Amino acid sequence: MNVIETQELRRTFGSKDAVRSLDLRVPAGSVCALLGPNGAGKTTTIKMLMNLIRPSGGQARVLGVDSRRLGAVEKARIGYVSENHEMPEWMTVRAFLDYCREFYPTWDRELEAKLLTRFALPEERSLKHLSRGMKMKAALLAALAYRPELLVLDEPFSGLDPAVREDFVRGLFEATGDGEWSILVSSHDIDEVERFVDWIAFIDDGRLVISESLESLQARFRRVEVTLADQMMIRAEELPPAWRDLQQSGKLVRFIDTAHMEADGGRLYAERFPGAAMTAGPLSLRDIYLTVARMTRV
Amino acid sequence: MNSLIWHIIKKDLRRFRALLAMWCAALVIRVVAAGLVGNDTGGRMEAGMVILFVLILFLNALMVTRVVAEDSPLKEAAFWRSRPITGRQMMTAKVFFLVVWTLILPALVVVAAGYAYGFTGWECVAVAAGQLIIHASIGALFLTTSILTQRVWAAVLGVLVLLVAVQISRGARVTPEEASPFESVSLGLSGVSVATAVGMVALGAAVTWVYRERRRPVAAAVLIAGAAGIYVAGEFWRVDFLGWVPALERLEARVDPRGAGKVRPLKTNASSSINGVNYRQLQAALEWTGSTPEELSLPYRVEGRVDLGNGTELMQSRKIRRSAPYDLGPALKELGVENLQSYVQGLNANHVTLAELTDREMGRLEAASSMWTGKVFTVVGGLEVRARVPVKPGARVEAGAYRIDVVEVDFERGRLEIRIVERQPAMPKWGDGALDSGYHILGRDFALINTRRKEAMVTTGGGNSCSTQDSFLKINRTQLQFGPTTAGQILDREELAEWLADAELVKFRFREDRRVVTEATVALAETL
């Protein structure tokens, strides 16, 4: 069961294709990171999923409903936090929460109180007088307090300092620790995201490049270091296409294997570099991201 | 209405509480100030009233624009868009809020004030209707532009551009107000305003759709087409407001509207060019004389279809041309004036100019043939005493909403001049004739009556007249000039002073009885 599923989803702005034939799926209960460089189409995709803009083609289903028909009932099951979303800034934090509460029958006042304390939000201060970080925390609180089935976060960490990010993520953990939550988060902050996501969708230039679990992704990507027995020049085109980012310094050769198979036990490396000493280590999500970004630009 | 709609309304109440407080204060201050204007002789209060009225229109526009911009239907980043509330619910909340505050409230304030000032029921209805139309027009214009532009300043700019365009196109005609089917000069925007108000329902439906579907290009097309349609309707759809007034049906008629008439040749009245298209206003005139010895007859509005041989044209009276002042003779007699030797009775014949035909081509329009049929509104009645007041500075008389203050009496220079200030309920232009029972012409319906000598002086004219009209209250200032008495000339100041000591100033009013005659047929006596 997927909470989000798109089929050939497309959106154009004039002559520019912002999203092209996107086939994305987010399994229920997963925490999915939507990664991609600036202008890749992340926010446009999320806006289509939230029925804020209409797709130019294709289809998206969110919680089993066509995104274009996403109504009040479905929106009561979705939490949405976006850096671009306008908030009623004239309201105090308290008034804002009171205002939001009425929309959601499932609003959990205990959770609200807990998060209010966790985020240390000043209840009587108006939103316009809050820092950016505080504002995002208030938005997250208002999105978590009714325990939505699906939480959509669009660049939530953008412009936040590390302490606020920590608060933000802890609050997220605290709220989503119990119950079945599905989260879709688009972000540039890969290190932060890596701490809690289990599914990765990478889009670039409006196209989906990768969509798989973090576990599988990390198992598939390996940084390989080879110490050659003899001095020889290795050329990239001589290597399998899945071996990327070749670097050589004397006898030391480094590359990234994007299709590593653990069961293979390094047989392919040994065949290609006979007699060489080899190590293959895991990559951080950041390195995987950078590798994929480079791959798609080639 | 479900709880979420109330929730949004309550939120907007909190959000705009300061603006609403200003709005309420402006509405109340205006009606209170209107009541004080009559005491002010310097005109400063009147100027203040005008400023206040402009402020009210501005606040109205600001409120509509901000209420919409707060939860814009087209803005992707609007907070409500990701909340579990439907576009229909949001639209209902916004429309309800705006209707209550910008339509119902001003109407209620004016009705309450009118009641306090002694307006009659019809007068209250008329002024309230005027308020509704003005605010609905403003609201519709700003609602449309604010949704499309999503910014307060852009909405204001958009409306200004629209109004300027409309006024330029209207101004290209020689007589824009008279050409308007609505003659709603006092509404400021002429027929467009009324049509816009009428089109509120259509616009409301379009806006609801926009809230639900949120397709900007289609929304823009729908709203612009709607606004254009309303404008076109305002230009060409003749709204028969008089025909809608039920009071017209019940009033008795004293004069048979049938009468002799003659048709003048069609002639060019004015021409102008808009975007290369020549417009030509042609005027066909039907001079209609209706007279009775005792009663005054005033053909008020006449419309009919003229058989042109190759088709029919709608004709409508564009102005009333009164050829003579009221005949005060019978009314003076009723008040005991017997010496009418020097009284020159006014003519009781009335003329009405029938029809204004507009043709886009310069080609000659065929002359009307021999008859016209259609709907005739006649206003008949007699003169009644509206108020009596001693001829002394500072004297005042009040009758309902009507009030006269005698400000100054001057007979130093051999003639008598009395400066007065009148206050009366103001009506929208289209309501003036239909609902205003105090319809009058300045300076024409006053007389000084000396019951001891059984003589009277009638006004010979009015000077220095000016009128300040809010949409609520009208203030007239005028200087009445009186000539000889009905018995003869008064030659010296002492005699005049003695004459005035026993005299009182009588304000007459023309009692308007109206009648609608449908499908009247008038045989034209002569075709020139």
mmCIF file with all atom_site columns, C-alpha atoms in Angstrom, chain B residues 337-442:
data_model
loop_
_atom_site.group_PDB
_atom_site.id
_atom_site.type_symbol
_atom_site.label_atom_id
_atom_site.label_alt_id
_atom_site.label_comp_id
_atom_site.label_asym_id
_atom_site.label_entity_id
_atom_site.label_seq_id
_atom_site.pdbx_PDB_ins_code
_atom_site.Cartn_x
_atom_site.Cartn_y
_atom_site.Cartn_z
_atom_site.occupancy
_atom_site.B_iso_or_equiv
_atom_site.pdbx_formal_charge
_atom_site.auth_seq_id
_atom_site.auth_comp_id
_atom_site.auth_asym_id
_atom_site.auth_atom_id
_atom_site.pdbx_PDB_model_num
ATOM 1   C CA . VAL B 1 337 ? -55.894 84.366 -0.383  1.00 0.00 ? 337 VAL B CA 1
ATOM 2   C CA . GLU B 1 338 ? -58.595 86.268 -2.195  1.00 0.00 ? 338 GLU B CA 1
ATOM 3   C CA . ASN B 1 339 ? -56.760 89.145 -3.782  1.00 0.00 ? 339 ASN B CA 1
ATOM 4   C CA . LEU B 1 340 ? -55.283 87.573 -6.855  1.00 0.00 ? 340 LEU B CA 1
ATOM 5   C CA . GLN B 1 341 ? -55.611 90.558 -9.148  1.00 0.00 ? 341 GLN B CA 1
ATOM 6   C CA . SER B 1 342 ? -51.922 90.773 -9.887  1.00 0.00 ? 342 SER B CA 1
ATOM 7   C CA . TYR B 1 343 ? -51.273 87.092 -9.803  1.00 0.00 ? 343 TYR B CA 1
ATOM 8   C CA . VAL B 1 344 ? -50.075 85.735 -13.105 1.00 0.00 ? 344 VAL B CA 1
ATOM 9   C CA . GLN B 1 345 ? -51.101 82.175 -13.330 1.00 0.00 ? 345 GLN B CA 1
ATOM 10  C CA . GLY B 1 346 ? -48.459 79.795 -14.512 1.00 0.00 ? 346 GLY B CA 1
ATOM 11  C CA . LEU B 1 347 ? -49.054 77.729 -17.534 1.00 0.00 ? 347 LEU B CA 1
ATOM 12  C CA . ASN B 1 348 ? -50.165 74.285 -16.764 1.00 0.00 ? 348 ASN B CA 1
ATOM 13  C CA . ALA B 1 349 ? -49.144 72.855 -20.057 1.00 0.00 ? 349 ALA B CA 1
ATOM 14  C CA . ASN B 1 350 ? -46.254 70.478 -19.859 1.00 0.00 ? 350 ASN B CA 1
ATOM 15  C CA . HIS B 1 351 ? -43.917 69.242 -22.442 1.00 0.00 ? 351 HIS B CA 1
ATOM 16  C CA . VAL B 1 352 ? -41.904 66.160 -22.533 1.00 0.00 ? 352 VAL B CA 1
ATOM 17  C CA . THR B 1 353 ? -39.133 65.334 -24.874 1.00 0.00 ? 353 THR B CA 1
ATOM 18  C CA . LEU B 1 354 ? -39.615 61.829 -25.999 1.00 0.00 ? 354 LEU B CA 1
ATOM 19  C CA . ALA B 1 355 ? -36.899 59.477 -26.950 1.00 0.00 ? 355 ALA B CA 1
ATOM 20  C CA . GLU B 1 356 ? -33.258 59.532 -27.565 1.00 0.00 ? 356 GLU B CA 1
ATOM 21  C CA . LEU B 1 357 ? -32.249 57.206 -30.301 1.00 0.00 ? 357 LEU B CA 1
ATOM 22  C CA . THR B 1 358 ? -28.680 56.204 -30.710 1.00 0.00 ? 358 THR B CA 1
ATOM 23  C CA . ASP B 1 359 ? -27.391 54.795 -33.897 1.00 0.00 ? 359 ASP B CA 1
ATOM 24  C CA . ARG B 1 360 ? -23.892 53.584 -34.618 1.00 0.00 ? 360 ARG B CA 1
ATOM 25  C CA . GLU B 1 361 ? -24.110 54.565 -38.214 1.00 0.00 ? 361 GLU B CA 1
ATOM 26  C CA . MET B 1 362 ? -24.231 57.939 -39.713 1.00 0.00 ? 362 MET B CA 1
ATOM 27  C CA . GLY B 1 363 ? -27.090 56.926 -41.928 1.00 0.00 ? 363 GLY B CA 1
ATOM 28  C CA . ARG B 1 364 ? -30.308 58.736 -41.685 1.00 0.00 ? 364 ARG B CA 1
ATOM 29  C CA . LEU B 1 365 ? -32.804 57.311 -39.275 1.00 0.00 ? 365 LEU B CA 1
ATOM 30  C CA . GLU B 1 366 ? -36.281 57.163 -40.632 1.00 0.00 ? 366 GLU B CA 1
ATOM 31  C CA . ALA B 1 367 ? -38.806 59.425 -39.069 1.00 0.00 ? 367 ALA B CA 1
ATOM 32  C CA . ALA B 1 368 ? -41.433 58.017 -36.826 1.00 0.00 ? 368 ALA B CA 1
ATOM 33  C CA . SER B 1 369 ? -44.722 57.352 -38.460 1.00 0.00 ? 369 SER B CA 1
ATOM 34  C CA . SER B 1 370 ? -47.956 58.121 -36.878 1.00 0.00 ? 370 SER B CA 1
ATOM 35  C CA . MET B 1 371 ? -48.230 56.545 -33.519 1.00 0.00 ? 371 MET B CA 1
ATOM 36  C CA . TRP B 1 372 ? -46.454 55.172 -30.547 1.00 0.00 ? 372 TRP B CA 1
ATOM 37  C CA . THR B 1 373 ? -47.464 52.683 -27.976 1.00 0.00 ? 373 THR B CA 1
ATOM 38  C CA . GLY B 1 374 ? -45.926 51.632 -24.749 1.00 0.00 ? 374 GLY B CA 1
ATOM 39  C CA . LYS B 1 375 ? -45.777 52.396 -21.104 1.00 0.00 ? 375 LYS B CA 1
ATOM 40  C CA . VAL B 1 376 ? -46.540 55.819 -19.786 1.00 0.00 ? 376 VAL B CA 1
ATOM 41  C CA . PHE B 1 377 ? -45.779 57.012 -16.329 1.00 0.00 ? 377 PHE B CA 1
ATOM 42  C CA . THR B 1 378 ? -47.650 60.060 -15.363 1.00 0.00 ? 378 THR B CA 1
ATOM 43  C CA . VAL B 1 379 ? -47.272 62.059 -12.241 1.00 0.00 ? 379 VAL B CA 1
ATOM 44  C CA . VAL B 1 380 ? -50.310 64.040 -11.329 1.00 0.00 ? 380 VAL B CA 1
ATOM 45  C CA . GLY B 1 381 ? -51.492 65.755 -8.236  1.00 0.00 ? 381 GLY B CA 1
ATOM 46  C CA . GLY B 1 382 ? -51.843 69.124 -6.646  1.00 0.00 ? 382 GLY B CA 1
ATOM 47  C CA . LEU B 1 383 ? -50.016 71.413 -4.320  1.00 0.00 ? 383 LEU B CA 1
ATOM 48  C CA . GLU B 1 384 ? -50.063 70.787 -0.622  1.00 0.00 ? 384 GLU B CA 1
ATOM 49  C CA . VAL B 1 385 ? -48.692 72.826 2.213   1.00 0.00 ? 385 VAL B CA 1
ATOM 50  C CA . ARG B 1 386 ? -45.542 71.219 3.400   1.00 0.00 ? 386 ARG B CA 1
ATOM 51  C CA . ALA B 1 387 ? -44.468 73.677 6.062   1.00 0.00 ? 387 ALA B CA 1
ATOM 52  C CA . ARG B 1 388 ? -45.216 77.115 7.452   1.00 0.00 ? 388 ARG B CA 1
ATOM 53  C CA . VAL B 1 389 ? -42.708 79.292 9.179   1.00 0.00 ? 389 VAL B CA 1
ATOM 54  C CA . PRO B 1 390 ? -42.737 82.907 10.426  1.00 0.00 ? 390 PRO B CA 1
ATOM 55  C CA . VAL B 1 391 ? -40.684 85.331 8.372   1.00 0.00 ? 391 VAL B CA 1
ATOM 56  C CA . LYS B 1 392 ? -38.063 85.967 11.024  1.00 0.00 ? 392 LYS B CA 1
ATOM 57  C CA . PRO B 1 393 ? -34.391 85.108 11.000  1.00 0.00 ? 393 PRO B CA 1
ATOM 58  C CA . GLY B 1 394 ? -33.808 82.053 13.141  1.00 0.00 ? 394 GLY B CA 1
ATOM 59  C CA . ALA B 1 395 ? -37.293 80.710 12.577  1.00 0.00 ? 395 ALA B CA 1
ATOM 60  C CA . ARG B 1 396 ? -37.394 77.035 11.956  1.00 0.00 ? 396 ARG B CA 1
ATOM 61  C CA . VAL B 1 397 ? -39.977 74.513 11.035  1.00 0.00 ? 397 VAL B CA 1
ATOM 62  C CA . GLU B 1 398 ? -39.627 70.790 10.980  1.00 0.00 ? 398 GLU B CA 1
ATOM 63  C CA . ALA B 1 399 ? -41.912 68.308 9.376   1.00 0.00 ? 399 ALA B CA 1
ATOM 64  C CA . GLY B 1 400 ? -40.630 64.794 9.575   1.00 0.00 ? 400 GLY B CA 1
ATOM 65  C CA . ALA B 1 401 ? -37.249 64.634 7.949   1.00 0.00 ? 401 ALA B CA 1
ATOM 66  C CA . TYR B 1 402 ? -37.901 67.912 6.306   1.00 0.00 ? 402 TYR B CA 1
ATOM 67  C CA . ARG B 1 403 ? -36.630 71.089 7.934   1.00 0.00 ? 403 ARG B CA 1
ATOM 68  C CA . ILE B 1 404 ? -36.452 74.723 6.921   1.00 0.00 ? 404 ILE B CA 1
ATOM 69  C CA . ASP B 1 405 ? -34.348 77.308 8.658   1.00 0.00 ? 405 ASP B CA 1
ATOM 70  C CA . VAL B 1 406 ? -34.910 80.948 7.833   1.00 0.00 ? 406 VAL B CA 1
ATOM 71  C CA . VAL B 1 407 ? -31.413 82.294 7.982   1.00 0.00 ? 407 VAL B CA 1
ATOM 72  C CA . GLU B 1 408 ? -31.810 85.862 6.898   1.00 0.00 ? 408 GLU B CA 1
ATOM 73  C CA . VAL B 1 409 ? -34.529 88.276 5.831   1.00 0.00 ? 409 VAL B CA 1
ATOM 74  C CA . ASP B 1 410 ? -33.409 91.253 3.836   1.00 0.00 ? 410 ASP B CA 1
ATOM 75  C CA . PHE B 1 411 ? -35.608 93.944 2.364   1.00 0.00 ? 411 PHE B CA 1
ATOM 76  C CA . GLU B 1 412 ? -33.199 96.857 2.588   1.00 0.00 ? 412 GLU B CA 1
ATOM 77  C CA . ARG B 1 413 ? -32.719 97.145 -1.124  1.00 0.00 ? 413 ARG B CA 1
ATOM 78  C CA . GLY B 1 414 ? -36.337 97.394 -2.008  1.00 0.00 ? 414 GLY B CA 1
ATOM 79  C CA . ARG B 1 415 ? -36.987 93.785 -2.573  1.00 0.00 ? 415 ARG B CA 1
ATOM 80  C CA . LEU B 1 416 ? -37.460 90.931 -0.234  1.00 0.00 ? 416 LEU B CA 1
ATOM 81  C CA . GLU B 1 417 ? -34.919 88.169 -0.013  1.00 0.00 ? 417 GLU B CA 1
ATOM 82  C CA . ILE B 1 418 ? -35.076 85.283 2.372   1.00 0.00 ? 418 ILE B CA 1
ATOM 83  C CA . ARG B 1 419 ? -32.203 82.900 2.726   1.00 0.00 ? 419 ARG B CA 1
ATOM 84  C CA . ILE B 1 420 ? -33.179 79.430 3.792   1.00 0.00 ? 420 ILE B CA 1
ATOM 85  C CA . VAL B 1 421 ? -31.606 76.081 4.359   1.00 0.00 ? 421 VAL B CA 1
ATOM 86  C CA . GLU B 1 422 ? -33.644 73.011 3.623   1.00 0.00 ? 422 GLU B CA 1
ATOM 87  C CA . ARG B 1 423 ? -32.872 69.523 4.687   1.00 0.00 ? 423 ARG B CA 1
ATOM 88  C CA . GLN B 1 424 ? -34.542 66.509 3.184   1.00 0.00 ? 424 GLN B CA 1
ATOM 89  C CA . PRO B 1 425 ? -33.824 62.835 2.687   1.00 0.00 ? 425 PRO B CA 1
ATOM 90  C CA . ALA B 1 426 ? -31.672 62.204 -0.332  1.00 0.00 ? 426 ALA B CA 1
ATOM 91  C CA . MET B 1 427 ? -32.528 59.496 -2.758  1.00 0.00 ? 427 MET B CA 1
ATOM 92  C CA . PRO B 1 428 ? -30.591 57.687 -5.369  1.00 0.00 ? 428 PRO B CA 1
ATOM 93  C CA . LYS B 1 429 ? -31.280 59.354 -8.672  1.00 0.00 ? 429 LYS B CA 1
ATOM 94  C CA . TRP B 1 430 ? -33.504 56.585 -9.851  1.00 0.00 ? 430 TRP B CA 1
ATOM 95  C CA . GLY B 1 431 ? -35.441 56.806 -6.640  1.00 0.00 ? 431 GLY B CA 1
ATOM 96  C CA . ASP B 1 432 ? -35.983 60.533 -6.752  1.00 0.00 ? 432 ASP B CA 1
ATOM 97  C CA . GLY B 1 433 ? -39.142 60.370 -8.710  1.00 0.00 ? 433 GLY B CA 1
ATOM 98  C CA . ALA B 1 434 ? -40.372 57.039 -7.583  1.00 0.00 ? 434 ALA B CA 1
ATOM 99  C CA . LEU B 1 435 ? -40.039 57.292 -3.862  1.00 0.00 ? 435 LEU B CA 1
ATOM 100 C CA . ASP B 1 436 ? -39.323 60.824 -2.811  1.00 0.00 ? 436 ASP B CA 1
ATOM 101 C CA . SER B 1 437 ? -42.595 62.389 -1.874  1.00 0.00 ? 437 SER B CA 1
ATOM 102 C CA . GLY B 1 438 ? -40.916 65.734 -1.347  1.00 0.00 ? 438 GLY B CA 1
ATOM 103 C CA . TYR B 1 439 ? -39.696 66.147 -4.887  1.00 0.00 ? 439 TYR B CA 1
ATOM 104 C CA . HIS B 1 440 ? -39.512 69.801 -5.640  1.00 0.00 ? 440 HIS B CA 1
ATOM 105 C CA . ILE B 1 441 ? -37.662 72.449 -7.500  1.00 0.00 ? 441 ILE B CA 1
ATOM 106 C CA . LEU B 1 442 ? -35.791 75.021 -5.526  1.00 0.00 ? 442 LEU B CA 1
#
